[in-house]
Coordinates of C-alpha atoms and ligand atoms in Angstrom, one line a residue:
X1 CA 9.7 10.5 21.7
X2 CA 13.2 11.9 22.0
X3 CA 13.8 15.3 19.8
X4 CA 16.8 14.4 18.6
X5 CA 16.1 11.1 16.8
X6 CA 14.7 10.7 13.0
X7 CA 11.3 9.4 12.6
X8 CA 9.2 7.8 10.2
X9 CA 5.6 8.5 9.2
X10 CA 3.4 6.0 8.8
X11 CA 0.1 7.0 6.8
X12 CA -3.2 4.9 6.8
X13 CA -1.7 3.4 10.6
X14 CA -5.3 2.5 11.7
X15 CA -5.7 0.3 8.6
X16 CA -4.5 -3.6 7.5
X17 CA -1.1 -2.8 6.4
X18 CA -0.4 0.6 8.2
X19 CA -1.2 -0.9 11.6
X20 CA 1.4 -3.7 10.9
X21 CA 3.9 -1.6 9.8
X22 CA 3.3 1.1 12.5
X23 CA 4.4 -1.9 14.9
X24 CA 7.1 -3.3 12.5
X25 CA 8.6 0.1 13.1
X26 CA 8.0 0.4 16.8
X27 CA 10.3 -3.2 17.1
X28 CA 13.0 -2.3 15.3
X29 CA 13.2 1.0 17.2
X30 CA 15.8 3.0 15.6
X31 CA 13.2 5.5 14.8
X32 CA 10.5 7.4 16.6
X33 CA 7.2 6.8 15.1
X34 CA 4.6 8.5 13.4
X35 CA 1.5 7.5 12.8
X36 CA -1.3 9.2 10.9
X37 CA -4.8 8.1 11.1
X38 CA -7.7 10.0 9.8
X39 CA -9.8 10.8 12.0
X40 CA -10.3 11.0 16.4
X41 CA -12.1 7.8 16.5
X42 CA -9.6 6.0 14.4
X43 CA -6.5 7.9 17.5
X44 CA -8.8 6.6 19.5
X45 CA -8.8 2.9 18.4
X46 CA -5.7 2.4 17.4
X47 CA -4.3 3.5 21.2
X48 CA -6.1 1.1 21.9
X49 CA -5.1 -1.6 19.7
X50 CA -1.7 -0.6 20.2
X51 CA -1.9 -0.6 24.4
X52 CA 1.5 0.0 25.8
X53 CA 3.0 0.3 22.7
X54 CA 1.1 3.5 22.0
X55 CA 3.3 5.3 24.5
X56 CA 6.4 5.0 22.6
X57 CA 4.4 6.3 18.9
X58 CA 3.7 9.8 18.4
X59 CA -0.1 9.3 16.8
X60 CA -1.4 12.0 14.6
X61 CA -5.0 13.0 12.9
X62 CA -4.5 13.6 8.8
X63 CA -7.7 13.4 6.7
X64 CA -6.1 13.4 3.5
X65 CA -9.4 14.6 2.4
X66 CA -8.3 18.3 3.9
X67 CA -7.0 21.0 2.6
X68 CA -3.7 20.4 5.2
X69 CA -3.7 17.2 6.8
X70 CA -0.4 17.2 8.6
X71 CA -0.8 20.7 10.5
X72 CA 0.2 18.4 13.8
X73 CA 2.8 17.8 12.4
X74 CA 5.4 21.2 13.5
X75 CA 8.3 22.2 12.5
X76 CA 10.8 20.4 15.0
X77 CA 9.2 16.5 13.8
X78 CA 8.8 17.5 10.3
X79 CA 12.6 18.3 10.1
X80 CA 13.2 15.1 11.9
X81 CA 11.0 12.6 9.2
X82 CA 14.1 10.6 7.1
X83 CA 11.2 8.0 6.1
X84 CA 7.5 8.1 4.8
X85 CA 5.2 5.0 4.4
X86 CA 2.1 6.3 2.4
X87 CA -0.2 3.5 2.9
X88 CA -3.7 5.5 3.5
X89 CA -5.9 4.7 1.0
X90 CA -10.0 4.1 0.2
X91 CA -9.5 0.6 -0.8
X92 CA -13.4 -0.6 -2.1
X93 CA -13.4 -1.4 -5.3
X94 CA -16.5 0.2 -5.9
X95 CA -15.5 3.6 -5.0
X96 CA -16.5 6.7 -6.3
X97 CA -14.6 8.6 -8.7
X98 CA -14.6 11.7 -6.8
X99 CA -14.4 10.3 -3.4
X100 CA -11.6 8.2 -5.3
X101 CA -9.9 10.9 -6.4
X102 CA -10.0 13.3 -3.3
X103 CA -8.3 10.6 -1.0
X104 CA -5.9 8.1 -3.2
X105 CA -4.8 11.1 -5.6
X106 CA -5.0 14.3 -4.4
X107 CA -4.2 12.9 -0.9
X108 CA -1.2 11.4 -2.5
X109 CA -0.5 14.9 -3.8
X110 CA -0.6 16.1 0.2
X111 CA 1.5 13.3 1.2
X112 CA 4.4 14.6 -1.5
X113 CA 3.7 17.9 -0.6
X114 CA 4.6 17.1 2.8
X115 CA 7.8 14.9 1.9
X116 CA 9.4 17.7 -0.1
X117 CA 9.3 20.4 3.2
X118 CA 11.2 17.3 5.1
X119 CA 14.5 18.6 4.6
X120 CA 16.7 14.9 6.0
X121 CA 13.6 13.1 4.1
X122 CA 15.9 10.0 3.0
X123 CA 12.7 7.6 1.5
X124 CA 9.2 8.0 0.3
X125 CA 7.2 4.9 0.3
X126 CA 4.3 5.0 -1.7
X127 CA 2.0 1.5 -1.3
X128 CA 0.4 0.9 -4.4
X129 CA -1.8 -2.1 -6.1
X130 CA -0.8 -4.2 -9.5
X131 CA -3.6 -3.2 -10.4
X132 CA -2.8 0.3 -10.7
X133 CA -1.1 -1.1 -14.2
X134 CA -5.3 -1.4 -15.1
X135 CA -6.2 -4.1 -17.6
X136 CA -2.7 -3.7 -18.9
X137 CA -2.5 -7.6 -20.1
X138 CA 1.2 -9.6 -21.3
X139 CA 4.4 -8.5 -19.5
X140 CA 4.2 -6.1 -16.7
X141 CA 7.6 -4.3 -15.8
X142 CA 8.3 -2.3 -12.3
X143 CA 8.1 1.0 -14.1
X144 CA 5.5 3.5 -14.4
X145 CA 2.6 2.9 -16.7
X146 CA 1.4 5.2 -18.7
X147 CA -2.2 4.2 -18.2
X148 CA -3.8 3.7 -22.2
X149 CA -4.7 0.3 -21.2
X150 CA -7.5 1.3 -19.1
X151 CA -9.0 0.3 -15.7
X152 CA -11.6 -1.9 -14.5
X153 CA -13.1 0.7 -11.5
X154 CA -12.2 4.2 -10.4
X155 CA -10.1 2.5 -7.4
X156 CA -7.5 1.4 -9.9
X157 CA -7.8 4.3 -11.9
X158 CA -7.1 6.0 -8.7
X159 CA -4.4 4.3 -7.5
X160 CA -2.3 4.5 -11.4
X161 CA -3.1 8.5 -10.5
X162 CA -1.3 8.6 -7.1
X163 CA 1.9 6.8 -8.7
X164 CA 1.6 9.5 -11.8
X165 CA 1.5 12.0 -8.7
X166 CA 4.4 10.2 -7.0
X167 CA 7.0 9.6 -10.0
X168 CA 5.7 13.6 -11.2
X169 CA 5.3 15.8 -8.2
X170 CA 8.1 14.3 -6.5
X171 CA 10.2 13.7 -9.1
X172 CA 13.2 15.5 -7.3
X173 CA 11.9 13.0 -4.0
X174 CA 13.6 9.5 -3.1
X175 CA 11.2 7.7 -3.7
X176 CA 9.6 4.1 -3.9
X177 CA 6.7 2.8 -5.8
X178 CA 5.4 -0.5 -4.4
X179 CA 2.9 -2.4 -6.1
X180 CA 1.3 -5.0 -3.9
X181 CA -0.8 -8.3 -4.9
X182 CA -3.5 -9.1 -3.4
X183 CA -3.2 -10.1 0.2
X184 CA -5.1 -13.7 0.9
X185 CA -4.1 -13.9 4.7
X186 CA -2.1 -12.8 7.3
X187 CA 0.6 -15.6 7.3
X188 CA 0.8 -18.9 5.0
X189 CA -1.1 -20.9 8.0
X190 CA -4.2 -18.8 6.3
X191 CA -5.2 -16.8 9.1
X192 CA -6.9 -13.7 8.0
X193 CA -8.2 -11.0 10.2
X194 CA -9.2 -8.4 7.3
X195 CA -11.7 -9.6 4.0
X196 CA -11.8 -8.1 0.9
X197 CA -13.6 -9.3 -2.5
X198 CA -11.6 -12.5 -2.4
X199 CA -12.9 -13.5 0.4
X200 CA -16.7 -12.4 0.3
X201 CA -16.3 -13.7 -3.4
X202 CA -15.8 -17.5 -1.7
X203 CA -18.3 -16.9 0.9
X204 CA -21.2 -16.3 -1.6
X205 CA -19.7 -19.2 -3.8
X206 CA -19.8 -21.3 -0.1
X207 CA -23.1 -20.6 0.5
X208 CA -24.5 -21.2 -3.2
X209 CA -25.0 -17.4 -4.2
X210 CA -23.0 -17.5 -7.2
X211 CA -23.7 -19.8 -10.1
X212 CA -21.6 -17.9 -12.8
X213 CA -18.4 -15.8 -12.4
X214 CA -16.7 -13.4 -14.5
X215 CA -13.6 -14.2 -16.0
X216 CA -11.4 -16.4 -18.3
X217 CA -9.9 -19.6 -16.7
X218 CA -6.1 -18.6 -17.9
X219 CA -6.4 -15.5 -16.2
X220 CA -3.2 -15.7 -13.4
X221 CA -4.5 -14.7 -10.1
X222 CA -1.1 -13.2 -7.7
X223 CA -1.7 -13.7 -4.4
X224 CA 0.6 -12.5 -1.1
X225 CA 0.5 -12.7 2.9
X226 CA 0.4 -10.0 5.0
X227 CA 3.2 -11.2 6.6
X228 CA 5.5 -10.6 3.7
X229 CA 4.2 -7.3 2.4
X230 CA 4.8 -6.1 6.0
X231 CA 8.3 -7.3 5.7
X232 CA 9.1 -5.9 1.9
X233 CA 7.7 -2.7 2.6
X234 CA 10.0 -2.2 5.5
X235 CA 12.8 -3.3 4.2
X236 CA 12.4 -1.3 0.8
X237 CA 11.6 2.1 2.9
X238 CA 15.5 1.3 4.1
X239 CA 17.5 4.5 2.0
X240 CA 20.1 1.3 1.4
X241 CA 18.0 -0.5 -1.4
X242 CA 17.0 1.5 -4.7
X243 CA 14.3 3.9 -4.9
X244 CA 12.3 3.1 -8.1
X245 CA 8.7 0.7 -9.0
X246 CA 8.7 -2.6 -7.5
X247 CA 6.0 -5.4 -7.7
X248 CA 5.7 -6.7 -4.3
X249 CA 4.2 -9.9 -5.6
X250 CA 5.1 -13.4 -7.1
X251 CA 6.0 -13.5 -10.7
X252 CA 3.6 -15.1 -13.1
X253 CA 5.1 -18.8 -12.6
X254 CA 4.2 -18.3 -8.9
X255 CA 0.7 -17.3 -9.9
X256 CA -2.0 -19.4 -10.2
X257 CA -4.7 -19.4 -13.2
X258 CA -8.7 -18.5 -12.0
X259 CA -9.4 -22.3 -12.9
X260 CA -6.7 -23.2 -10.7
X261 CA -8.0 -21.6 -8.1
X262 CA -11.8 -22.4 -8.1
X263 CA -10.5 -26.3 -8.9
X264 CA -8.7 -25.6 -5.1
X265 CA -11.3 -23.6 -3.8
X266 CA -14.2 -26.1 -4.3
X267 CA -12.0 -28.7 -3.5
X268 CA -11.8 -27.5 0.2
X269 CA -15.8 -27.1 -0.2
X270 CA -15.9 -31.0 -0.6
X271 CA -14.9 -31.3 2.3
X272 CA -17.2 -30.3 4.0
X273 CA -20.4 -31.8 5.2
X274 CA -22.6 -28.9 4.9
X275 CA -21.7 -28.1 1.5
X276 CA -21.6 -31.5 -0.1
X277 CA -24.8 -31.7 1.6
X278 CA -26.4 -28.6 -0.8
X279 CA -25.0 -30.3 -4.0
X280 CA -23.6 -26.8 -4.8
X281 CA -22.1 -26.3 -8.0
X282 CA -18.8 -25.0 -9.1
X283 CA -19.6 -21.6 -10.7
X284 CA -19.0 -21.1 -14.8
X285 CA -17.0 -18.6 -15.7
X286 CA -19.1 -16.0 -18.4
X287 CA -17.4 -14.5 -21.1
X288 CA -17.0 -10.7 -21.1
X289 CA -19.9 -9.9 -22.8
X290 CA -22.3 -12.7 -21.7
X291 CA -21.8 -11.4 -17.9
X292 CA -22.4 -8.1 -19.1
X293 CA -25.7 -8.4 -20.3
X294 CA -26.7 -10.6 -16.9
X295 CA -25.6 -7.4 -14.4
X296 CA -27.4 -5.4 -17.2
X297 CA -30.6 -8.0 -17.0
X298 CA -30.9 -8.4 -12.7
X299 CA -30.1 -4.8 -11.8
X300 CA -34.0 -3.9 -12.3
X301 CA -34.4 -6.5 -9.3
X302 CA -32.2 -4.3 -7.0
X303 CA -32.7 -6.1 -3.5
X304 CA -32.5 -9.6 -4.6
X305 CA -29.7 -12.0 -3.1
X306 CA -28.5 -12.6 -6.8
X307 CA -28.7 -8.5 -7.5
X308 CA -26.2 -8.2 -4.1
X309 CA -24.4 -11.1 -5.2
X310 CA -23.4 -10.1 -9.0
X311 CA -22.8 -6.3 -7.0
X312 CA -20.2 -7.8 -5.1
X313 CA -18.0 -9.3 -8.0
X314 CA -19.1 -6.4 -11.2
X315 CA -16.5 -3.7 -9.6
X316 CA -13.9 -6.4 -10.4
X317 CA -15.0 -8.2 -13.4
X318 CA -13.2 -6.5 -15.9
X319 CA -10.0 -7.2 -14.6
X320 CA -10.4 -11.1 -14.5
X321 CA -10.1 -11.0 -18.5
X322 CA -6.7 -9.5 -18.1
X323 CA -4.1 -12.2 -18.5
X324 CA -1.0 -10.0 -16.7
X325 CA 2.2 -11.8 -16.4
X326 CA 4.1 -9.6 -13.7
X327 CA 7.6 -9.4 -13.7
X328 CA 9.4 -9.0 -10.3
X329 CA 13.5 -8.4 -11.0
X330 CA 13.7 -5.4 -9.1
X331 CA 12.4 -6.6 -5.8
X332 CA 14.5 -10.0 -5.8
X333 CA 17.4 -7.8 -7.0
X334 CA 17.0 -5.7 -3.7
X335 CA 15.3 -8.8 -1.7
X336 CA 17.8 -11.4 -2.4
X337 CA 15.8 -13.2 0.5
X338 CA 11.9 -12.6 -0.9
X339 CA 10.2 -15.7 -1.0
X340 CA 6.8 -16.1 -2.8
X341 CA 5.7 -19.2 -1.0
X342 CA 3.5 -22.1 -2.5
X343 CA 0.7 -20.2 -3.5
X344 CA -1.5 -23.5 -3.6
X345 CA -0.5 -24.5 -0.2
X346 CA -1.4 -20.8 0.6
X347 CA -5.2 -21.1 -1.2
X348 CA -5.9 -23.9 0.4
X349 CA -5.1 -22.9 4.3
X350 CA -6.8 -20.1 3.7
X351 CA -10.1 -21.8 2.3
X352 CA -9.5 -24.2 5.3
X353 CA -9.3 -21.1 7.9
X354 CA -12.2 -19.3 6.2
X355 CA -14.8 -22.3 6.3
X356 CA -13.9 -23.2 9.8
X357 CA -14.7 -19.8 11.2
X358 CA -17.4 -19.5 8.5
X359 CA -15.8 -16.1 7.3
X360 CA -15.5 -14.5 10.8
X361 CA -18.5 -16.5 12.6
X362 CA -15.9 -19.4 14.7
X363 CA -17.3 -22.3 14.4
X364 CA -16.2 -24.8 16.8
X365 CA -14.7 -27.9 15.2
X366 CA -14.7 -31.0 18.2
Ligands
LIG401 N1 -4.9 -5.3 1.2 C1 -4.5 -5.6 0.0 O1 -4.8 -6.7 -0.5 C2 -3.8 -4.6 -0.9 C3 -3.4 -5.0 -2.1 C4 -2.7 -4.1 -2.9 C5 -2.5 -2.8 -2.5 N2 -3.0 -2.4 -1.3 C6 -2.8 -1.0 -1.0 O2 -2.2 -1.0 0.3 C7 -2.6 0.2 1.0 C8 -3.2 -0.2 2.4 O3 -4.2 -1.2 2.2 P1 -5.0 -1.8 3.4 O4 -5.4 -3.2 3.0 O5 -4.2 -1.6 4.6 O6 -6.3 -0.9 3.4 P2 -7.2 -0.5 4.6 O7 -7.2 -1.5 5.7 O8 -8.5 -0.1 4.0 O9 -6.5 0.8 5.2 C9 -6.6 2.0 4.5 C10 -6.4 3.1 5.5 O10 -6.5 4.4 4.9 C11 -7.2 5.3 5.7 N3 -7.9 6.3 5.0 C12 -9.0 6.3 4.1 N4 -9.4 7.5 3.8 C13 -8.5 8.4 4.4 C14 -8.4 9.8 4.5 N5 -9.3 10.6 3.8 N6 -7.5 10.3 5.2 C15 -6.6 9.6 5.9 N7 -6.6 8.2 5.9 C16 -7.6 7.6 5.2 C17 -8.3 4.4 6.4 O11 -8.8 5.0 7.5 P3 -10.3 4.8 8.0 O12 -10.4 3.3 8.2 O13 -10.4 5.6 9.2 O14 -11.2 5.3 6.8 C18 -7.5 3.1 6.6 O15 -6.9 3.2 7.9 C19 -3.7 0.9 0.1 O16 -3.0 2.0 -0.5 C20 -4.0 -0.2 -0.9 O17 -4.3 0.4 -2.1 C21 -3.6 -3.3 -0.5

């Protein structure tokens, strides 16, 4: 690390995203890096993930969870941070409220705390989700929502909070709200090296777990690579494009519908052996109020496959009634060159990469 040079500060840099970025950052090298992690295990690990790259990043313990997370950060760096990628996050649906609203919002509130004593601070970054708009349905604008639609678990709820922070608290800040979709896979080959409920949701409909989903069929699904999320968020925490909301996701005619994707998902399944060979079915979607009263009926068998199953998809449910058409100006106004891709084509690599290595257990195809 050079003292002279400005630096960015990367938060969440042992997670999905933050890790990405953290080495986004360290190859464009114009800035020495920061990168927060949460705890001595996670400096640990992500040394060792990063190997000789760790040597040029400065990496930093910040439990956002305590009362002042950045106290290794002194004077001389934090006079030096021109950039601030607040990525750090509990990101389980299922989330307490209080656990929720320690780390996402009052973390958040650390985070701008921090940014307004950085006195060259030139961008704050905050990484958000769409769904921090809640079950907000029709046209979606990249502004701040005022949150009277509701949410469908305290993550969400959490995550509209931190913006409120954000766009509030550091209202005098430059700052950036970016609203991610959900991330399918790494690239569009459909690699994926991190699940989340879209994936264990196709594992238990693989292996015959789930025989009824929530959800409407015209519900649009928005789905993004990690690949180009890395590349948006580092090109919007550039001081050259506009601060403001941003939806870092397709608009709603590069969405797909639920139907649309279960239609592609089991049509992957067909193809293979094992699966045709269980006769399994595609899953029908319930109305709202139908699956409601089936969580309400199996929790009393807590421990049952179908209990762990319907656990898995409830923390989401709500939110695949909400028909949201999101509207993306702002980002291809400052991302002239922001491609969506074909999310079909994207679906179904990923199904392919997901059966072959039988959601992380490689099986080997001859
Ligand atoms: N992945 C997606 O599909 C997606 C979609 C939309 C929005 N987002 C948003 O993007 C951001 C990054 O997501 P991700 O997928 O990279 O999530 P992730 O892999 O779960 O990473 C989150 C990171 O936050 C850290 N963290 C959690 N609690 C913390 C605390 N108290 N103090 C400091 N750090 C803490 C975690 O550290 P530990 O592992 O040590 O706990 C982890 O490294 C999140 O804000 C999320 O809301 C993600």
């Amino acid at each position: 690390m050079r003292r002279s040079r400005p630096a960015v500060l990367v938060t969440g840099a042992g997670g999905y995203l933050g890790r990405r970025l953290g080495r986004r950052f360290l190859d464009e090298g114009d800035h020495d890096v920061v990168l927060a992690v949460r705890s001595e295990a996670g400096r640990a690990a992500l040394a060792d993930d990063l190997g000789a790259m760790a040597e040029q990043a400065r990496i930093v313990v910040a439990d956002l969870g305590a009362d002042d997370p950045f106290n290794e950060i002194d004077d001389g760096l934090r006079r030096r941070v021109t950039r601030i990628v607040h990525t750090a996050a509990v990101t389980r649906f299922n989330v307490e409220r209080d656990v929720a609203r320690r780390t996402n919002v009052d973390g958040t509130g650390h985070v701008v705390d921090l940014a307004r004593r950085c006195p060259v601070l030139e961008r704050l970054v905050h990484v958000s989700t769409v769904y921090a708009t809640g079950l907000r349905e029709g046209v979606i604008h990249e502004e701040p929502d005022d949150g009277s639609a509701g949410f469908a678990n305290a993550y969400e709820w959490s995550k509209w909070a931190a913006e409120q922070v954000v766009v509030d608290e550091g209202a005098s800040l430059p700052w950036s709200v970016l609203r991610v979709a959900t991330i399918v896979a790494d690239d569009e080959r459909g690699r994926v090296t991190q699940h989340n409920a879209f994936h264990e949701t196709l594992k238990l409909c693989f292996y015959g777990l789930l025989s009824l989903l929530p959800g409407r069929g015209d519900t649009p699904l928005y789905f993004v690579t990690g690949d180009a999320v890395t590349d948006a968020v580092a090109r919007l925490t550039h001081p050259a494009c506009p601060g403001g909301v941003y939806h870092v996701s397709p608009e709603r005619s590069g969405a797909l519908t639920l139907d649309e994707v279960l239609d592609l998902v089991f049509t992957r399944f067909q193809e293979v052996e094992e699966f045709r060979h269980k006769r399994i079915l595609r899953p029908l979607l319930a109305d709202r109020e139908s699956f409601e009263l089936l969580v309400g009926g199996v929790t009393s068998f807590a421990g049952s496959l179908v209990h762990q199953a319907l656990a898995n998809v409830t923390p989401f449910a709500r939110q695949l009634y909400v028909a949201k058409a999101l509207d993306n100006l702002r980002l291809r106004t400052a991302l002239p060159q922001y491609r969506a891709g074909d999310p079909s084509a994207l679906v179904a690599a990923t199904v392919d990469q997901l059966v072959q290595h039988r959601w992380g257990r490689r099986v080997e195809v001859v």
